[in-house]
């Protein structure tokens, strides 16, 4: 879908808003993915001090680089040209930030912190210029779909990219919404499936490749499964989860990926112990590929050696690789002999 195709279904107008009238979006992918909290909040709940204080705590972490944004504002002032600052009216003179949550977090932190902040900086933060999003009701797209399309152009195909797991979360939510729209059935853990028709719909709406949609859904489902099981896993495990579901042997025989796109309980434990815990034996993609080779060519005894850490994965891989090389040489010699 081309971006201009949705322009008739919404409008953007420039307004100035006081920071105290701007509210963080609890459903922002950066927040929900890192915290593992997919709780839905109504617009009234969103602007409550309890929810806003909770969001501020979640978003203020090293991965979001809020401190860097604060330092930039304190040194040069707030620059409205850093990127789009898009808001939605949720109550009289109250606006939820659809795009610009990290910048708003930095601004609120500066204003709350006090101290020797130059008056010129404070003056520049008294009112923030934003783009006010207004939805035009229509039979083609819901308000959520229009917002999703706009944000996808900024964070997926645009310059202000989300991380891989944030993108996966975004795609997953878009799929869930489209599934309900097309089938009329609310998605649950027990009835979840990847529908070809729904994947095609999401692909046409957001210009995603269908293969990328399937991969993103599966990766986020496993990440969510780990978080729901109270396993401490961060978003940097995206590639390892992707590799786990991409290897046909491992995903079916070792991790036991089911039709609902989740691992069995035993498979989930295996992934956690293998790829997540501190000092885990498989901590990067290269080591995972070696483990896949060991599992496929070496068998269960070599796999157990890696799992138990009785030998390093490098040692096990070297032995299995040498044995496999000898087997291949033997086969070649037999072929020559025949």
Coordinates of C-alpha atoms in Angstrom, one line a residue:
X1 CA 0.0 0.0 0.0
X2 CA 1.3 3.5 -0.9
X3 CA 1.2 6.0 1.9
X4 CA -0.9 8.5 0.0
X5 CA -3.8 5.9 -0.1
X6 CA -4.6 6.5 3.6
X7 CA -4.4 10.3 3.5
X8 CA -8.1 10.6 2.9
X9 CA -8.9 8.7 6.1
X10 CA -7.1 11.0 8.5
X11 CA -5.7 14.5 9.0
X12 CA -2.8 16.1 10.7
X13 CA -2.8 19.7 12.1
X14 CA 0.0 21.5 13.9
X15 CA -0.7 22.6 17.5
X16 CA 1.3 23.6 20.5
X17 CA 0.8 21.7 23.8
X18 CA 2.2 22.0 27.3
X19 CA 4.2 19.0 28.4
X20 CA 1.9 18.3 31.3
X21 CA -0.9 17.8 28.9
X22 CA 1.0 15.2 26.9
X23 CA 0.8 11.5 28.0
X24 CA 2.9 8.5 27.2
X25 CA 1.4 5.7 25.2
X26 CA 1.4 2.5 27.3
X27 CA 1.0 0.4 24.1
X28 CA 4.2 1.7 22.5
X29 CA 6.2 -1.3 21.3
X30 CA 9.4 -0.1 23.0
X31 CA 7.6 -0.2 26.3
X32 CA 5.5 -3.3 26.0
X33 CA 8.3 -5.5 24.5
X34 CA 10.9 -4.6 27.1
X35 CA 8.5 -4.8 30.1
X36 CA 6.7 -7.9 28.8
X37 CA 3.4 -6.1 29.7
X38 CA 0.7 -6.4 27.0
X39 CA -2.0 -5.0 29.3
X40 CA -4.5 -2.9 27.3
X41 CA -5.3 0.4 28.9
X42 CA -8.4 2.5 28.0
X43 CA -7.8 6.2 27.2
X44 CA -9.1 7.2 30.6
X45 CA -6.7 4.8 32.3
X46 CA -3.8 6.0 30.1
X47 CA -3.9 9.5 31.5
X48 CA -4.0 8.4 35.1
X49 CA -1.0 9.2 37.3
X50 CA -0.6 5.6 38.2
X51 CA -0.3 4.4 34.6
X52 CA 1.9 7.3 33.5
X53 CA 4.3 6.8 36.4
X54 CA 4.5 3.1 35.6
X55 CA 5.3 3.9 31.9
X56 CA 8.0 6.4 32.9
X57 CA 9.8 3.7 35.0
X58 CA 9.6 1.2 32.1
X59 CA 10.8 3.5 29.4
X60 CA 13.7 5.0 31.3
X61 CA 16.3 2.3 30.7
X62 CA 19.6 2.1 29.0
X63 CA 18.3 0.5 25.8
X64 CA 16.0 3.5 25.1
X65 CA 18.8 6.1 25.6
X66 CA 16.6 8.6 27.4
X67 CA 19.7 10.0 29.1
X68 CA 21.3 10.8 25.7
X69 CA 18.1 12.6 24.6
X70 CA 18.1 14.6 27.8
X71 CA 21.7 15.6 27.4
X72 CA 21.0 16.7 23.8
X73 CA 18.1 18.9 24.9
X74 CA 20.1 20.4 27.8
X75 CA 23.0 21.3 25.6
X76 CA 21.2 22.6 22.5
X77 CA 17.5 22.9 23.5
X78 CA 14.6 21.0 22.2
X79 CA 14.7 20.5 18.5
X80 CA 11.3 19.9 16.9
X81 CA 13.0 18.7 13.8
X82 CA 14.3 15.5 15.4
X83 CA 11.4 13.6 13.9
X84 CA 7.6 13.6 13.8
X85 CA 5.9 14.2 17.1
X86 CA 2.3 12.8 16.6
X87 CA -0.4 13.0 19.2
X88 CA -4.1 12.0 19.6
X89 CA -6.7 13.8 21.6
X90 CA -7.9 11.5 24.4
X91 CA -9.7 14.0 26.7
X92 CA -10.3 17.8 26.7
X93 CA -6.9 19.4 26.2
X94 CA -5.2 16.0 26.9
X95 CA -3.1 14.2 24.3
X96 CA -1.6 10.8 24.1
X97 CA 1.7 10.6 22.2
X98 CA 1.6 8.2 19.3
X99 CA 5.1 9.0 18.1
X100 CA 7.7 10.8 20.3
X101 CA 7.4 8.9 23.6
X102 CA 11.2 8.9 24.3
X103 CA 11.5 12.6 23.7
X104 CA 8.5 13.3 26.0
X105 CA 10.1 11.1 28.7
X106 CA 13.3 13.1 28.4
X107 CA 11.3 16.4 28.6
X108 CA 9.3 15.3 31.6
X109 CA 12.5 14.1 33.4
X110 CA 14.2 17.5 32.8
X111 CA 11.2 19.5 34.0
X112 CA 10.8 17.2 37.1
X113 CA 14.5 17.2 37.9
X114 CA 14.9 20.8 38.8
X115 CA 18.5 21.9 39.3
X116 CA 20.5 24.5 37.5
X117 CA 18.7 24.3 34.1
X118 CA 19.2 27.3 31.9
X119 CA 16.1 29.5 31.6
X120 CA 16.4 29.4 27.8
X121 CA 16.0 25.6 27.9
X122 CA 13.0 25.8 30.2
X123 CA 11.4 28.4 28.0
X124 CA 11.8 26.1 25.0
X125 CA 9.9 23.3 26.8
X126 CA 6.9 25.3 28.0
X127 CA 5.0 24.4 24.8
X128 CA 5.8 21.6 22.4
X129 CA 4.9 21.8 18.7
X130 CA 3.1 18.5 17.7
X131 CA 1.1 17.1 14.9
X132 CA -2.5 16.3 16.0
X133 CA -3.8 13.1 14.4
X134 CA -7.6 13.0 13.6
X135 CA -9.3 9.9 12.3
X136 CA -11.9 10.2 9.6
X137 CA -14.4 7.4 10.0
X138 CA -14.7 5.1 7.0
X139 CA -15.5 1.5 6.0
X140 CA -12.0 0.7 4.8
X141 CA -9.7 1.2 7.8
X142 CA -10.2 1.3 11.5
X143 CA -8.4 4.1 13.5
X144 CA -5.9 1.5 14.9
X145 CA -5.1 0.4 11.3
X146 CA -4.4 4.0 10.1
X147 CA -2.2 4.7 13.1
X148 CA -0.3 1.4 12.6
X149 CA 0.3 2.2 8.9
X150 CA 1.6 5.7 9.8
X151 CA 4.0 4.3 12.5
X152 CA 5.1 1.5 10.2
X153 CA 6.3 4.1 7.7
X154 CA 8.3 5.7 10.4
X155 CA 9.8 2.8 12.3
X156 CA 9.9 -0.1 9.9
X157 CA 10.5 1.3 6.4
X158 CA 11.6 4.7 7.6
X159 CA 14.7 6.2 9.2
X160 CA 13.7 5.9 12.9
X161 CA 13.8 2.1 13.1
X162 CA 12.5 0.0 16.0
X163 CA 14.6 -2.9 17.2
X164 CA 13.9 -6.3 15.6
X165 CA 11.7 -7.5 18.6
X166 CA 9.8 -4.2 18.6
X167 CA 9.0 -4.7 14.9
X168 CA 8.0 -8.3 15.6
X169 CA 5.6 -7.2 18.4
X170 CA 4.1 -4.6 16.0
X171 CA 3.6 -7.2 13.3
X172 CA 2.1 -9.6 15.8
X173 CA -0.4 -7.1 17.1
X174 CA -1.4 -6.1 13.5
X175 CA -1.9 -9.8 12.7
X176 CA -4.1 -10.3 15.8
X177 CA -6.2 -7.3 14.9
X178 CA -6.6 -8.4 11.2
X179 CA -7.4 -12.0 12.3
X180 CA -10.3 -10.7 14.3
X181 CA -11.5 -8.4 11.6
X182 CA -11.5 -11.0 8.9
X183 CA -12.7 -14.1 10.8
X184 CA -14.8 -12.4 13.5
X185 CA -13.1 -14.6 16.0
X186 CA -11.0 -13.3 18.9
X187 CA -7.6 -14.9 19.1
X188 CA -6.7 -16.9 22.2
X189 CA -3.7 -19.0 23.1
X190 CA -5.6 -22.2 22.4
X191 CA -7.0 -21.2 18.9
X192 CA -4.0 -19.3 17.6
X193 CA -2.8 -20.2 14.1
X194 CA -1.2 -18.5 11.2
X195 CA -3.8 -18.0 8.5
X196 CA -2.6 -17.5 4.9
X197 CA -5.6 -15.2 4.3
X198 CA -4.8 -13.0 7.3
X199 CA -1.1 -12.9 6.4
X200 CA -2.0 -11.7 2.9
X201 CA -4.2 -9.0 4.5
X202 CA -1.4 -7.7 6.8
X203 CA 1.1 -7.9 3.8
X204 CA -1.2 -5.7 1.7
X205 CA -1.9 -3.2 4.5
X206 CA 1.7 -2.6 5.6
X207 CA 3.8 -3.7 2.6
X208 CA 5.5 -6.4 4.5
X209 CA 6.8 -9.6 2.9
X210 CA 4.6 -12.6 3.9
X211 CA 7.6 -14.6 4.9
X212 CA 8.7 -11.8 7.2
X213 CA 5.2 -11.6 8.8
X214 CA 5.3 -15.4 9.6
X215 CA 8.8 -15.2 11.0
X216 CA 7.9 -12.1 13.1
X217 CA 4.8 -13.7 14.5
X218 CA 6.6 -16.9 15.5
X219 CA 9.6 -15.1 17.0
X220 CA 7.3 -12.8 19.1
X221 CA 5.2 -15.7 20.2
X222 CA 8.2 -17.6 21.6
X223 CA 9.5 -14.4 23.2
X224 CA 6.1 -13.8 24.8
X225 CA 6.0 -17.5 26.0
X226 CA 9.4 -17.0 27.7
X227 CA 8.2 -13.8 29.4
X228 CA 4.9 -15.4 30.5
X229 CA 6.9 -18.2 32.0
X230 CA 8.8 -15.6 34.1
X231 CA 12.0 -16.4 32.2
X232 CA 14.3 -13.3 32.2
X233 CA 14.9 -12.8 28.5
X234 CA 15.8 -9.6 26.7
X235 CA 15.0 -8.5 23.2
X236 CA 18.6 -9.3 22.0
X237 CA 17.6 -12.9 21.8
X238 CA 15.6 -12.2 18.6
X239 CA 18.2 -13.8 16.3
X240 CA 18.6 -16.9 18.4
X241 CA 14.8 -17.4 18.5
X242 CA 14.7 -16.9 14.8
X243 CA 17.4 -19.5 14.3
X244 CA 15.6 -22.0 16.6
X245 CA 12.4 -21.8 14.6
X246 CA 14.2 -21.8 11.2
X247 CA 16.1 -25.1 11.7
X248 CA 13.7 -27.9 10.7
X249 CA 15.3 -30.5 12.9
X250 CA 15.7 -28.4 16.0
X251 CA 12.3 -26.8 15.9
X252 CA 10.4 -30.1 15.6
X253 CA 12.6 -32.6 17.5
X254 CA 14.4 -30.5 20.1
X255 CA 12.3 -27.4 20.9
X256 CA 9.1 -29.1 19.8
X257 CA 7.4 -26.2 18.2
X258 CA 3.6 -26.7 18.0
X259 CA 0.8 -25.5 15.7
X260 CA 0.2 -22.6 18.1
X261 CA 3.7 -21.3 17.4
X262 CA 5.0 -22.1 20.9
X263 CA 7.5 -24.6 22.2
X264 CA 6.5 -27.5 24.4
X265 CA 7.3 -27.0 28.1
X266 CA 10.4 -29.2 27.7
X267 CA 11.4 -27.3 24.6
X268 CA 11.0 -23.9 26.3
X269 CA 13.3 -25.1 29.2
X270 CA 15.8 -26.3 26.7
X271 CA 15.9 -23.0 24.9
X272 CA 16.2 -21.1 28.1
X273 CA 19.1 -23.2 29.5
X274 CA 20.8 -23.3 26.1
X275 CA 20.5 -19.7 24.9
X276 CA 19.3 -17.4 27.7
X277 CA 20.7 -18.1 31.2
X278 CA 23.9 -16.4 32.3
X279 CA 27.0 -18.1 30.8
X280 CA 24.7 -20.1 28.5
X281 CA 26.6 -22.4 26.1
X282 CA 24.9 -20.9 23.0
X283 CA 25.1 -17.1 23.3
X284 CA 25.4 -15.9 19.7
X285 CA 24.3 -16.9 16.2
X286 CA 27.6 -18.6 15.3
X287 CA 27.5 -20.8 18.3
X288 CA 23.9 -21.7 17.6
X289 CA 24.8 -22.8 14.0
X290 CA 27.5 -25.0 15.6
X291 CA 25.0 -26.5 18.0
X292 CA 22.6 -27.2 15.1
X293 CA 25.4 -29.0 13.3
X294 CA 26.2 -31.0 16.5
X295 CA 22.6 -32.0 16.9
X296 CA 22.2 -33.0 13.3
X297 CA 25.5 -34.8 12.7
X298 CA 26.6 -35.8 16.2
X299 CA 23.5 -37.0 17.9
X300 CA 22.0 -36.9 21.5
X301 CA 25.2 -37.8 23.4
X302 CA 27.1 -34.8 22.0
X303 CA 24.1 -32.6 22.6
X304 CA 24.0 -33.7 26.2
X305 CA 27.7 -32.7 26.5
X306 CA 26.9 -29.2 25.4
X307 CA 23.8 -29.0 27.6
X308 CA 25.6 -30.2 30.7
X309 CA 28.6 -28.0 29.9
X310 CA 30.9 -31.0 30.5
X311 CA 32.7 -29.9 27.4
X312 CA 32.8 -26.6 25.6
X313 CA 30.7 -26.3 22.4
X314 CA 33.9 -25.6 20.5
X315 CA 35.4 -28.9 21.6
X316 CA 32.3 -30.8 20.8
X317 CA 31.9 -29.1 17.4
X318 CA 35.5 -29.8 16.5
X319 CA 35.2 -33.5 17.3
X320 CA 31.8 -33.9 15.4
X321 CA 33.2 -31.9 12.5
X322 CA 36.3 -34.1 12.3
X323 CA 34.2 -37.3 12.5
X324 CA 31.9 -36.1 9.9
X325 CA 34.8 -35.2 7.6
X326 CA 36.2 -38.7 8.1
X327 CA 32.8 -40.2 7.3
X328 CA 32.6 -38.1 4.1
X329 CA 36.1 -39.2 3.1
X330 CA 35.3 -42.8 3.7
X331 CA 32.2 -42.5 1.6
X332 CA 34.1 -40.9 -1.2
X333 CA 36.8 -43.7 -1.1
X334 CA 34.1 -46.4 -1.2
X335 CA 32.5 -44.7 -4.2
X336 CA 35.9 -44.6 -5.9
X337 CA 36.5 -48.3 -5.0
X338 CA 33.1 -49.3 -6.5

